[in-house]
Amino acid sequence: PTDVLSILIPLLETHELFIPGRGEAIKAQPGFQMFATQPTVSRSKGNNASFLGNLWTQVHIDPLTSKEMIQVIQQSFPVLSTIAAKFVETYDMLSNPKITTKEGEEKSIGFSSMRVLTLRDLLKWCRRSTKYHSLLSDSPLAFSEHVFCEAMDIF
């Protein structure tokens, strides 16, 4: 938002943060640095990066591969290790929905109203699903239902 940028730009340029309500400026500590993130795929209009010009150093980080996401799940949620690939497969399907035409071609279908899914969503789904892991061996159907409900809530 532009109101946030109007505060950030002077802070980055002069290393001072002016607080209008108190009428004072706070000086940043020597070596002050700011880190920010920005999605590469955005459905919002406008690009705030252009306002910041040369005040930022942009670093592009490629998204994790499916194999890397599986490893993250297996290391972060060991109880889901055996089904980590299923979580990633479902996440991939929801992140990039496709249909197969009559001619056998796969086409992406975009939902303009659907927000972009992130790795954070996948990990949140896994974290919530771990509380049902005891059902995995005892009642796989009940486990699946709980995990599905969590997915519906998150995605």
N, CA, C and O atoms as a DFTB+ gen file, in Angstrom:
620 C
 N C O
     1  1       0.820      -1.197       0.000
     2  2       0.000       0.000       0.000
     3  2       0.863       1.260       0.000
     4  3       1.946       1.275       0.586
     5  1       0.402       2.277      -0.633
     6  2       1.201       3.495      -0.766
     7  2       1.444       4.190       0.565
     8  3       2.472       4.846       0.728
     9  1       0.520       4.066       1.532
    10  2       0.755       4.705       2.828
    11  2       1.932       4.059       3.554
    12  3       2.683       4.744       4.248
    13  1       2.096       2.759       3.401
    14  2       3.245       2.073       3.996
    15  2       4.525       2.489       3.275
    16  3       5.548       2.741       3.911
    17  1       4.462       2.558       1.957
    18  2       5.633       2.965       1.182
    19  2       6.062       4.385       1.524
    20  3       7.256       4.683       1.535
    21  1       5.101       5.266       1.804
    22  2       5.455       6.643       2.144
    23  2       6.227       6.721       3.456
    24  3       6.940       7.696       3.697
    25  1       6.093       5.716       4.297
    26  2       6.874       5.648       5.536
    27  2       8.215       4.964       5.282
    28  3       9.244       5.381       5.812
    29  1       8.193       3.910       4.464
    30  2       9.408       3.128       4.223
    31  2      10.480       3.887       3.433
    32  3      11.666       3.793       3.749
    33  1      10.074       4.621       2.434
    34  2      11.059       5.277       1.570
    35  2      11.961       6.227       2.365
    36  3      13.182       6.127       2.241
    37  1      11.410       7.155       3.186
    38  2      12.316       8.004       3.976
    39  2      13.176       7.192       4.954
    40  3      14.335       7.534       5.191
    41  1      12.620       6.138       5.511
    42  2      13.389       5.294       6.427
    43  2      14.582       4.679       5.702
    44  3      15.687       4.644       6.242
    45  1      14.365       4.199       4.493
    46  2      15.448       3.583       3.734
    47  2      16.449       4.615       3.217
    48  3      17.644       4.332       3.139
    49  1      15.968       5.808       2.865
    50  2      16.859       6.834       2.324
    51  2      17.682       7.530       3.403
    52  3      18.883       7.739       3.229
    53  1      17.041       7.892       4.526
    54  2      17.720       8.711       5.548
    55  2      18.021       7.953       6.833
    56  3      18.680       8.484       7.726
    57  1      17.551       6.735       6.933
    58  2      17.693       5.912       8.138
    59  2      17.005       6.548       9.340
    60  3      17.438       6.369      10.478
    61  1      15.927       7.293       9.080
    62  2      15.128       7.881      10.144
    63  2      13.660       7.557       9.907
    64  3      13.172       7.560       8.777
    65  1      12.981       7.281      10.999
    66  2      11.547       7.007      10.952
    67  2      10.846       8.138      11.687
    68  3      11.006       8.289      12.898
    69  1      10.077       8.924      10.965
    70  2       9.363      10.045      11.574
    71  2       8.009       9.571      12.058
    72  3       7.266       8.925      11.317
    73  1       7.685       9.893      13.308
    74  2       6.399       9.520      13.896
    75  2       5.587      10.808      14.045
    76  3       5.814      11.586      14.972
    77  1       4.638      11.030      13.125
    78  2       3.894      12.289      13.113
    79  2       3.145      12.583      14.413
    80  3       3.137      13.728      14.867
    81  1       2.527      11.593      15.009
    82  2       1.745      11.797      16.234
    83  2       2.577      12.298      17.395
    84  3       2.064      12.980      18.282
    85  1       3.855      11.967      17.394
    86  2       4.741      12.386      18.485
    87  2       5.675      13.509      18.050
    88  3       6.369      14.108      18.871
    89  1       5.682      13.786      16.752
    90  2       6.534      14.853      16.245
    91  2       8.017      14.584      16.426
    92  3       8.807      15.515      16.580
    93  1       8.394      13.325      16.407
    94  2       9.819      13.003      16.578
    95  2      10.289      12.021      15.524
    96  3       9.500      11.282      14.936
    97  1      11.581      12.031      15.301
    98  2      12.206      11.105      14.356
    99  2      13.083      10.147      15.140
   100  3      13.836      10.555      16.025
   101  1      12.979       8.887      14.810
   102  2      13.801       7.859      15.461
   103  2      14.883       7.462      14.479
   104  3      14.599       7.085      13.343
   105  1      16.123       7.550      14.925
   106  2      17.283       7.226      14.089
   107  2      17.513       5.710      14.130
   108  3      17.510       5.107      15.203
   109  1      17.710       5.106      12.965
   110  2      17.993       3.665      12.896
   111  2      19.414       3.395      13.391
   112  3      20.300       4.241      13.272
   113  1      19.608       2.220      13.938
   114  2      20.926       1.813      14.423
   115  2      21.894       1.661      13.250
   116  3      21.469       1.353      12.137
   117  1      23.199       1.875      13.488
   118  2      24.178       1.627      12.414
   119  2      24.053       0.175      11.926
   120  3      23.889      -0.747      12.726
   121  1      24.130      -0.007      10.625
   122  2      24.016      -1.348      10.047
   123  2      22.588      -1.801       9.849
   124  3      22.347      -2.951       9.483
   125  1      21.624      -0.903      10.087
   126  2      20.210      -1.233       9.917
   127  2      19.964      -1.765       8.507
   128  3      20.424      -1.185       7.524
   129  1      19.233      -2.873       8.421
   130  2      18.842      -3.447       7.139
   131  2      17.382      -3.859       7.229
   132  3      16.875      -4.175       8.305
   133  1      16.727      -3.850       6.101
   134  2      15.345      -4.278       6.055
   135  2      15.216      -5.378       5.004
   136  3      15.770      -5.280       3.909
   137  1      14.481      -6.415       5.356
   138  2      14.215      -7.505       4.431
   139  2      12.721      -7.538       4.175
   140  3      11.918      -7.385       5.095
   141  1      12.360      -7.738       2.936
   142  2      10.943      -7.796       2.574
   143  2      10.747      -8.891       1.542
   144  3      11.679      -9.284       0.841
   145  1       9.537      -9.366       1.463
   146  2       9.213     -10.371       0.455
   147  2       8.097      -9.836      -0.419
   148  3       7.297      -8.999      -0.001
   149  1       8.066     -10.331      -1.620
   150  2       7.020      -9.951      -2.558
   151  2       6.744     -11.162      -3.425
   152  3       7.672     -11.746      -3.985
   153  1       5.481     -11.551      -3.548
   154  2       5.185     -12.698      -4.408
   155  2       5.517     -12.380      -5.857
   156  3       5.335     -11.253      -6.317
   157  1       6.001     -13.379      -6.564
   158  2       6.321     -13.169      -7.973
   159  2       5.066     -13.200      -8.816
   160  3       5.003     -12.575      -9.875
   161  1       4.063     -13.929      -8.348
   162  2       2.784     -13.992      -9.052
   163  2       1.786     -13.265      -8.183
   164  3       1.468     -13.703      -7.077
   165  1       1.297     -12.156      -8.688
   166  2       0.364     -11.366      -7.900
   167  2      -0.873     -11.080      -8.727
   168  3      -0.783     -10.787      -9.919
   169  1      -2.008     -11.163      -8.098
   170  2      -3.251     -10.859      -8.789
   171  2      -3.664      -9.420      -8.523
   172  3      -4.686      -8.959      -9.030
   173  1      -2.867      -8.707      -7.724
   174  2      -3.214      -7.317      -7.457
   175  2      -2.729      -6.438      -8.588
   176  3      -1.844      -6.812      -9.357
   177  1      -3.322      -5.272      -8.672
   178  2      -2.928      -4.350      -9.728
   179  2      -1.811      -3.467      -9.212
   180  3      -1.782      -3.108      -8.035
   181  1      -0.895      -3.122     -10.097
   182  2       0.196      -2.236      -9.719
   183  2       1.396      -3.003      -9.228
   184  3       1.313      -4.181      -8.879
   185  1       2.510      -2.312      -9.209
   186  2       3.759      -2.923      -8.783
   187  2       4.465      -1.976      -7.838
   188  3       4.983      -0.944      -8.265
   189  1       4.493      -2.314      -6.552
   190  2       5.112      -1.450      -5.556
   191  2       6.627      -1.411      -5.679
   192  3       7.261      -0.485      -5.174
   193  1       7.215      -2.392      -6.337
   194  2       8.671      -2.430      -6.458
   195  2       9.186      -1.206      -7.197
   196  3      10.277      -0.723      -6.894
   197  1       8.427      -0.695      -8.160
   198  2       8.889       0.461      -8.926
   199  2       8.988       1.708      -8.048
   200  3       9.816       2.578      -8.321
   201  1       8.166       1.818      -7.001
   202  2       8.242       2.951      -6.092
   203  2       9.549       2.969      -5.315
   204  3      10.039       4.031      -4.933
   205  1      10.106       1.799      -5.087
   206  2      11.297       1.686      -4.252
   207  2      12.584       1.813      -5.046
   208  3      13.669       1.926      -4.477
   209  1      12.456       1.794      -6.364
   210  2      13.603       2.037      -7.237
   211  2      14.857       1.311      -6.821
   212  3      14.868       0.088      -6.681
   213  1      15.924       2.083      -6.624
   214  2      17.223       1.485      -6.310
   215  2      17.430       1.279      -4.816
   216  3      18.556       1.031      -4.385
   217  1      16.378       1.375      -4.020
   218  2      16.506       1.176      -2.574
   219  2      16.539      -0.295      -2.192
   220  3      16.910      -0.638      -1.069
   221  1      16.157      -1.155      -3.108
   222  2      16.115      -2.593      -2.853
   223  2      17.167      -3.308      -3.675
   224  3      17.558      -2.853      -4.749
   225  1      17.609      -4.413      -3.163
   226  2      18.341      -5.388      -3.951
   227  2      17.384      -6.559      -4.112
   228  3      17.004      -7.198      -3.131
   229  1      17.002      -6.831      -5.327
   230  2      16.042      -7.908      -5.545
   231  2      16.769      -9.231      -5.749
   232  3      17.729      -9.330      -6.513
   233  1      16.282     -10.235      -5.044
   234  2      16.828     -11.587      -5.152
   235  2      15.672     -12.507      -5.515
   236  3      14.685     -12.592      -4.784
   237  1      15.797     -13.188      -6.635
   238  2      14.753     -14.122      -7.057
   239  2      15.081     -15.507      -6.499
   240  3      16.197     -16.001      -6.659
   241  1      14.114     -16.116      -5.855
   242  2      14.285     -17.464      -5.314
   243  2      13.277     -18.363      -6.005
   244  3      12.070     -18.141      -5.916
   245  1      13.773     -19.373      -6.689
   246  2      12.889     -20.307      -7.384
   247  2      12.073     -21.109      -6.375
   248  3      12.561     -21.418      -5.288
   249  1      10.847     -21.444      -6.728
   250  2      10.037     -22.272      -5.831
   251  2      10.646     -23.669      -5.691
   252  3      11.385     -24.136      -6.557
   253  1      10.318     -24.309      -4.587
   254  2      10.801     -25.669      -4.359
   255  2      10.176     -26.620      -5.381
   256  3       9.044     -26.426      -5.824
   257  1      10.929     -27.634      -5.737
   258  2      10.390     -28.685      -6.600
   259  2       9.501     -29.593      -5.754
   260  3       9.528     -29.528      -4.525
   261  1       8.730     -30.422      -6.406
   262  2       7.881     -31.374      -5.674
   263  2       8.728     -32.281      -4.783
   264  3       8.361     -32.568      -3.644
   265  1       9.862     -32.728      -5.315
   266  2      10.743     -33.601      -4.533
   267  2      11.247     -32.883      -3.279
   268  3      11.321     -33.481      -2.205
   269  1      11.592     -31.605      -3.419
   270  2      12.069     -30.831      -2.267
   271  2      10.946     -30.606      -1.254
   272  3      11.180     -30.638      -0.046
   273  1       9.725     -30.379      -1.750
   274  2       8.596     -30.204      -0.833
   275  2       8.330     -31.484      -0.039
   276  3       8.015     -31.432       1.150
   277  1       8.456     -32.616      -0.699
   278  2       8.280     -33.896      -0.009
   279  2       9.320     -34.039       1.091
   280  3       8.996     -34.474       2.197
   281  1      10.559     -33.681       0.803
   282  2      11.620     -33.755       1.810
   283  2      11.330     -32.833       2.995
   284  3      11.549     -33.211       4.146
   285  1      10.842     -31.634       2.715
   286  2      10.507     -30.705       3.790
   287  2       9.425     -31.295       4.683
   288  3       9.525     -31.232       5.908
   289  1       8.396     -31.866       4.075
   290  2       7.312     -32.472       4.856
   291  2       7.834     -33.640       5.679
   292  3       7.513     -33.764       6.860
   293  1       8.636     -34.492       5.059
   294  2       9.152     -35.663       5.771
   295  2      10.028     -35.258       6.956
   296  3       9.993     -35.906       8.002
   297  1      10.806     -34.199       6.799
   298  2      11.680     -33.761       7.897
   299  2      10.914     -32.974       8.956
   300  3      11.220     -33.067      10.144
   301  1       9.921     -32.200       8.527
   302  2       9.172     -31.378       9.478
   303  2       8.051     -32.133      10.173
   304  3       7.713     -31.837      11.319
   305  1       7.481     -33.100       9.487
   306  2       6.342     -33.866      10.019
   307  2       6.586     -35.355       9.789
   308  3       5.961     -35.952       8.912
   309  1       7.481     -35.957      10.560
   310  2       7.844     -37.365      10.341
   311  2       6.650     -38.323      10.328
   312  3       6.690     -39.340       9.637
   313  1       5.597     -38.016      11.076
   314  2       4.432     -38.917      11.100
   315  2       3.714     -38.954       9.757
   316  3       2.915     -39.857       9.506
   317  1       3.991     -37.983       8.893
   318  2       3.353     -37.952       7.572
   319  2       4.304     -38.431       6.464
   320  3       3.980     -38.324       5.282
   321  1       5.460     -38.953       6.842
   322  2       6.478     -39.340       5.859
   323  2       5.954     -40.266       4.774
   324  3       6.279     -40.096       3.598
   325  1       5.150     -41.238       5.159
   326  2       4.700     -42.229       4.176
   327  2       3.705     -41.665       3.171
   328  3       3.528     -42.226       2.090
   329  1       3.056     -40.557       3.520
   330  2       2.058     -39.987       2.618
   331  2       2.412     -38.563       2.176
   332  3       1.563     -37.856       1.632
   333  1       3.633     -38.148       2.400
   334  2       4.070     -36.793       2.024
   335  2       3.860     -36.531       0.536
   336  3       3.451     -35.439       0.143
   337  1       4.139     -37.530      -0.278
   338  2       3.978     -37.363      -1.727
   339  2       2.521     -37.076      -2.094
   340  3       2.259     -36.308      -3.019
   341  1       1.580     -37.679      -1.386
   342  2       0.151     -37.444      -1.651
   343  2      -0.233     -35.999      -1.315
   344  3      -1.011     -35.373      -2.034
   345  1       0.325     -35.474      -0.208
   346  2       0.063     -34.078       0.146
   347  2       0.570     -33.151      -0.959
   348  3      -0.128     -32.224      -1.369
   349  1       1.786     -33.405      -1.437
   350  2       2.380     -32.562      -2.473
   351  2       1.626     -32.701      -3.792
   352  3       1.409     -31.714      -4.496
   353  1       1.229     -33.920      -4.123
   354  2       0.467     -34.148      -5.356
   355  2      -0.856     -33.370      -5.327
   356  3      -1.248     -32.757      -6.319
   357  1      -1.525     -33.405      -4.189
   358  2      -2.787     -32.675      -4.042
   359  2      -2.550     -31.170      -4.110
   360  3      -3.293     -30.444      -4.770
   361  1      -1.518     -30.715      -3.430
   362  2      -1.156     -29.287      -3.450
   363  2      -0.856     -28.832      -4.881
   364  3      -1.312     -27.770      -5.305
   365  1      -0.094     -29.630      -5.618
   366  2       0.228     -29.293      -7.008
   367  2      -1.036     -29.203      -7.864
   368  3      -1.176     -28.306      -8.695
   369  1      -1.947     -30.142      -7.647
   370  2      -3.204     -30.156      -8.393
   371  2      -4.022     -28.895      -8.112
   372  3      -4.596     -28.301      -9.025
   373  1      -4.068     -28.498      -6.850
   374  2      -4.837     -27.317      -6.476
   375  2      -4.141     -26.019      -6.908
   376  3      -4.800     -25.024      -7.210
   377  1      -2.814     -26.043      -6.934
   378  2      -2.045     -24.853      -7.304
   379  2      -2.106     -24.560      -8.791
   380  3      -2.067     -23.403      -9.208
   381  1      -2.201     -25.614      -9.587
   382  2      -2.195     -25.453     -11.035
   383  2      -3.260     -26.362     -11.637
   384  3      -2.945     -27.377     -12.257
   385  1      -4.536     -25.982     -11.446
   386  2      -5.611     -26.855     -11.939
   387  2      -5.590     -26.982     -13.462
   388  3      -5.411     -25.995     -14.176
   389  1      -5.776     -28.206     -13.945
   390  2      -5.773     -28.474     -15.386
   391  2      -6.953     -29.356     -15.758
   392  3      -7.475     -30.108     -14.934
   393  1      -7.357     -29.247     -17.005
   394  2      -8.375     -30.146     -17.541
   395  2      -7.813     -30.790     -18.799
   396  3      -6.916     -30.246     -19.443
   397  1      -8.342     -31.931     -19.132
   398  2      -7.941     -32.605     -20.362
   399  2      -9.063     -32.417     -21.373
   400  3     -10.221     -32.733     -21.100
   401  1      -8.705     -31.898     -22.539
   402  2      -9.698     -31.655     -23.585
   403  2     -10.056     -32.969     -24.280
   404  3      -9.433     -34.003     -24.040
   405  1     -11.063     -32.911     -25.137
   406  2     -11.470     -34.093     -25.901
   407  2     -10.332     -34.613     -26.762
   408  3     -10.231     -35.811     -27.027
   409  1      -9.478     -33.693     -27.195
   410  2      -8.348     -34.071     -28.046
   411  2      -7.181     -34.642     -27.243
   412  3      -6.168     -35.039     -27.819
   413  1      -7.318     -34.685     -25.921
   414  2      -6.265     -35.236     -25.076
   415  2      -5.238     -34.215     -24.618
   416  3      -4.249     -34.576     -23.980
   417  1      -5.458     -32.945     -24.935
   418  2      -4.539     -31.888     -24.504
   419  2      -4.837     -31.487     -23.067
   420  3      -5.993     -31.447     -22.647
   421  1      -3.765     -31.187     -22.310
   422  2      -3.949     -30.652     -20.962
   423  2      -3.921     -29.147     -21.038
   424  3      -3.004     -28.564     -21.615
   425  1      -4.929     -28.512     -20.454
   426  2      -4.993     -27.052     -20.442
   427  2      -5.145     -26.580     -19.009
   428  3      -5.910     -27.143     -18.226
   429  1      -4.394     -25.528     -18.682
   430  2      -4.537     -24.919     -17.361
   431  2      -5.829     -24.142     -17.315
   432  3      -6.212     -23.464     -18.269
   433  1      -6.491     -24.258     -16.178
   434  2      -7.686     -23.446     -15.983
   435  2      -7.411     -22.532     -14.806
   436  3      -7.124     -22.998     -13.703
   437  1      -7.495     -21.263     -15.033
   438  2      -7.237     -20.301     -13.969
   439  2      -8.535     -19.829     -13.358
   440  3      -9.514     -19.581     -14.062
   441  1      -8.538     -19.707     -12.061
   442  2      -9.682     -19.160     -11.367
   443  2      -9.287     -17.773     -10.901
   444  3      -8.490     -17.635      -9.973
   445  1      -9.827     -16.750     -11.527
   446  2      -9.412     -15.389     -11.196
   447  2      -9.733     -15.026      -9.754
   448  3      -9.069     -14.172      -9.167
   449  1     -10.742     -15.666      -9.179
   450  2     -11.117     -15.341      -7.799
   451  2     -10.311     -16.149      -6.780
   452  3     -10.361     -15.859      -5.584
   453  1      -9.578     -17.144      -7.236
   454  2      -8.823     -18.001      -6.326
   455  2      -7.476     -17.372      -6.004
   456  3      -6.763     -16.928      -6.903
   457  1      -7.131     -17.335      -4.732
   458  2      -5.847     -16.765      -4.362
   459  2      -4.730     -17.741      -4.699
   460  3      -4.963     -18.940      -4.853
   461  1      -3.531     -17.222      -4.810
   462  2      -2.372     -18.044      -5.127
   463  2      -2.011     -18.865      -3.883
   464  3      -1.863     -18.316      -2.792
   465  1      -1.871     -20.168      -4.058
   466  2      -1.499     -21.037      -2.942
   467  2       0.007     -20.989      -2.755
   468  3       0.758     -20.846      -3.720
   469  1       0.441     -21.108      -1.514
   470  2       1.862     -21.014      -1.202
   471  2       2.331     -22.240      -0.427
   472  3       1.532     -23.045       0.052
   473  1       3.642     -22.353      -0.320
   474  2       4.233     -23.424       0.478
   475  2       3.754     -23.311       1.927
   476  3       3.579     -24.323       2.605
   477  1       3.545     -22.099       2.391
   478  2       3.039     -21.894       3.757
   479  2       1.691     -22.591       3.938
   480  3       1.429     -23.169       4.993
   481  1       0.832     -22.538       2.908
   482  2      -0.469     -23.227       2.978
   483  2      -0.282     -24.738       3.097
   484  3      -0.951     -25.395       3.895
   485  1       0.631     -25.276       2.297
   486  2       0.900     -26.716       2.335
   487  2       1.396     -27.133       3.715
   488  3       0.933     -28.131       4.267
   489  1       2.329     -26.378       4.269
   490  2       2.883     -26.726       5.581
   491  2       1.846     -26.568       6.690
   492  3       1.838     -27.343       7.647
   493  1       0.990     -25.590       6.569
   494  2      -0.098     -25.411       7.541
   495  2      -1.036     -26.614       7.489
   496  3      -1.475     -27.112       8.525
   497  1      -1.339     -27.075       6.280
   498  2      -2.195     -28.249       6.115
   499  2      -1.542     -29.478       6.751
   500  3      -2.209     -30.256       7.433
   501  1      -0.259     -29.648       6.531
   502  2       0.451     -30.793       7.118
   503  2       0.465     -30.696       8.643
   504  3       0.226     -31.684       9.337
   505  1       0.748     -29.489       9.161
   506  2       0.797     -29.305      10.615
   507  2      -0.549     -29.665      11.240
   508  3      -0.597     -30.364      12.252
   509  1      -1.624     -29.195      10.649
   510  2      -2.952     -29.504      11.179
   511  2      -3.280     -30.989      11.059
   512  3      -3.946     -31.552      11.927
   513  1      -2.817     -31.616       9.995
   514  2      -3.134     -33.029       9.746
   515  2      -2.391     -33.972      10.681
   516  3      -2.823     -35.108      10.872
   517  1      -1.296     -33.531      11.260
   518  2      -0.533     -34.419      12.152
   519  2      -1.345     -34.842      13.375
   520  3      -1.102     -35.907      13.941
   521  1      -2.302     -34.018      13.782
   522  2      -3.078     -34.391      14.971
   523  2      -3.994     -35.589      14.722
   524  3      -4.556     -36.154      15.661
   525  1      -4.141     -35.970      13.458
   526  2      -4.985     -37.121      13.124
   527  2      -4.163     -38.344      12.739
   528  3      -4.727     -39.343      12.294
   529  1      -2.853     -38.289      12.900
   530  2      -1.993     -39.364      12.388
   531  2      -2.307     -40.725      13.001
   532  3      -2.078     -41.750      12.358
   533  1      -2.825     -40.761      14.225
   534  2      -3.151     -42.053      14.840
   535  2      -4.270     -42.761      14.074
   536  3      -4.377     -43.986      14.124
   537  1      -5.094     -42.002      13.372
   538  2      -6.179     -42.597      12.590
   539  2      -5.682     -43.227      11.296
   540  3      -6.385     -44.031      10.683
   541  1      -4.473     -42.865      10.879
   542  2      -3.957     -43.329       9.591
   543  2      -3.933     -44.845       9.497
   544  3      -4.337     -45.412       8.482
   545  1      -3.463     -45.505      10.548
   546  2      -3.405     -46.970      10.496
   547  2      -4.706     -47.607      10.995
   548  3      -5.102     -48.667      10.510
   549  1      -5.373     -46.962      11.968
   550  2      -6.594     -47.528      12.536
   551  2      -7.815     -47.329      11.649
   552  3      -8.625     -48.239      11.477
   553  1      -7.936     -46.142      11.094
   554  2      -9.120     -45.805      10.302
   555  2      -8.742     -44.837       9.187
   556  3      -8.956     -43.630       9.300
   557  1      -8.179     -45.376       8.113
   558  2      -7.719     -44.510       7.022
   559  2      -8.807     -43.609       6.448
   560  3      -8.527     -42.485       6.032
   561  1     -10.047     -44.096       6.424
   562  2     -11.137     -43.285       5.888
   563  2     -11.387     -42.070       6.787
   564  3     -11.568     -40.956       6.297
   565  1     -11.396     -42.293       8.088
   566  2     -11.597     -41.185       9.026
   567  2     -10.445     -40.188       8.917
   568  3     -10.662     -38.977       8.959
   569  1      -9.223     -40.698       8.777
   570  2      -8.058     -39.817       8.585
   571  2      -8.248     -38.970       7.337
   572  3      -8.044     -37.757       7.369
   573  1      -8.634     -39.603       6.243
   574  2      -8.835     -38.898       4.975
   575  2      -9.896     -37.812       5.102
   576  3      -9.738     -36.721       4.553
   577  1     -10.964     -38.104       5.815
   578  2     -12.031     -37.115       5.982
   579  2     -11.541     -35.899       6.757
   580  3     -11.843     -34.762       6.393
   581  1     -10.787     -36.138       7.820
   582  2     -10.253     -35.032       8.620
   583  2      -9.263     -34.197       7.802
   584  3      -9.298     -32.967       7.838
   585  1      -8.400     -34.863       7.081
   586  2      -7.408     -34.169       6.270
   587  2      -8.104     -33.370       5.161
   588  3      -7.691     -32.256       4.840
   589  1      -9.149     -33.941       4.584
   590  2      -9.912     -33.231       3.555
   591  2     -10.546     -31.971       4.132
   592  3     -10.504     -30.915       3.499
   593  1     -11.129     -32.066       5.316
   594  2     -11.743     -30.893       5.949
   595  2     -10.712     -29.810       6.236
   596  3     -10.995     -28.624       6.067
   597  1      -9.524     -30.206       6.668
   598  2      -8.452     -29.231       6.893
   599  2      -8.063     -28.562       5.584
   600  3      -7.845     -27.351       5.547
   601  1      -7.975     -29.336       4.516
   602  2      -7.636     -28.768       3.218
   603  2      -8.681     -27.768       2.763
   604  3      -8.342     -26.708       2.238
   605  1      -9.948     -28.097       2.960
   606  2     -11.037     -27.192       2.584
   607  2     -10.938     -25.883       3.352
   608  3     -11.214     -24.813       2.809
   609  1     -10.551     -25.969       4.600
   610  2     -10.433     -24.768       5.435
   611  2      -9.255     -23.894       5.004
   612  3      -9.345     -22.667       5.017
   613  1      -8.160     -24.531       4.627
   614  2      -6.928     -23.786       4.305
   615  2      -6.913     -23.290       2.876
   616  3      -6.574     -22.136       2.611
   617  1      -7.289     -24.183       1.940
   618  2      -7.179     -23.822       0.532
   619  2      -8.435     -23.138       0.049
   620  3      -8.521     -22.761      -1.120
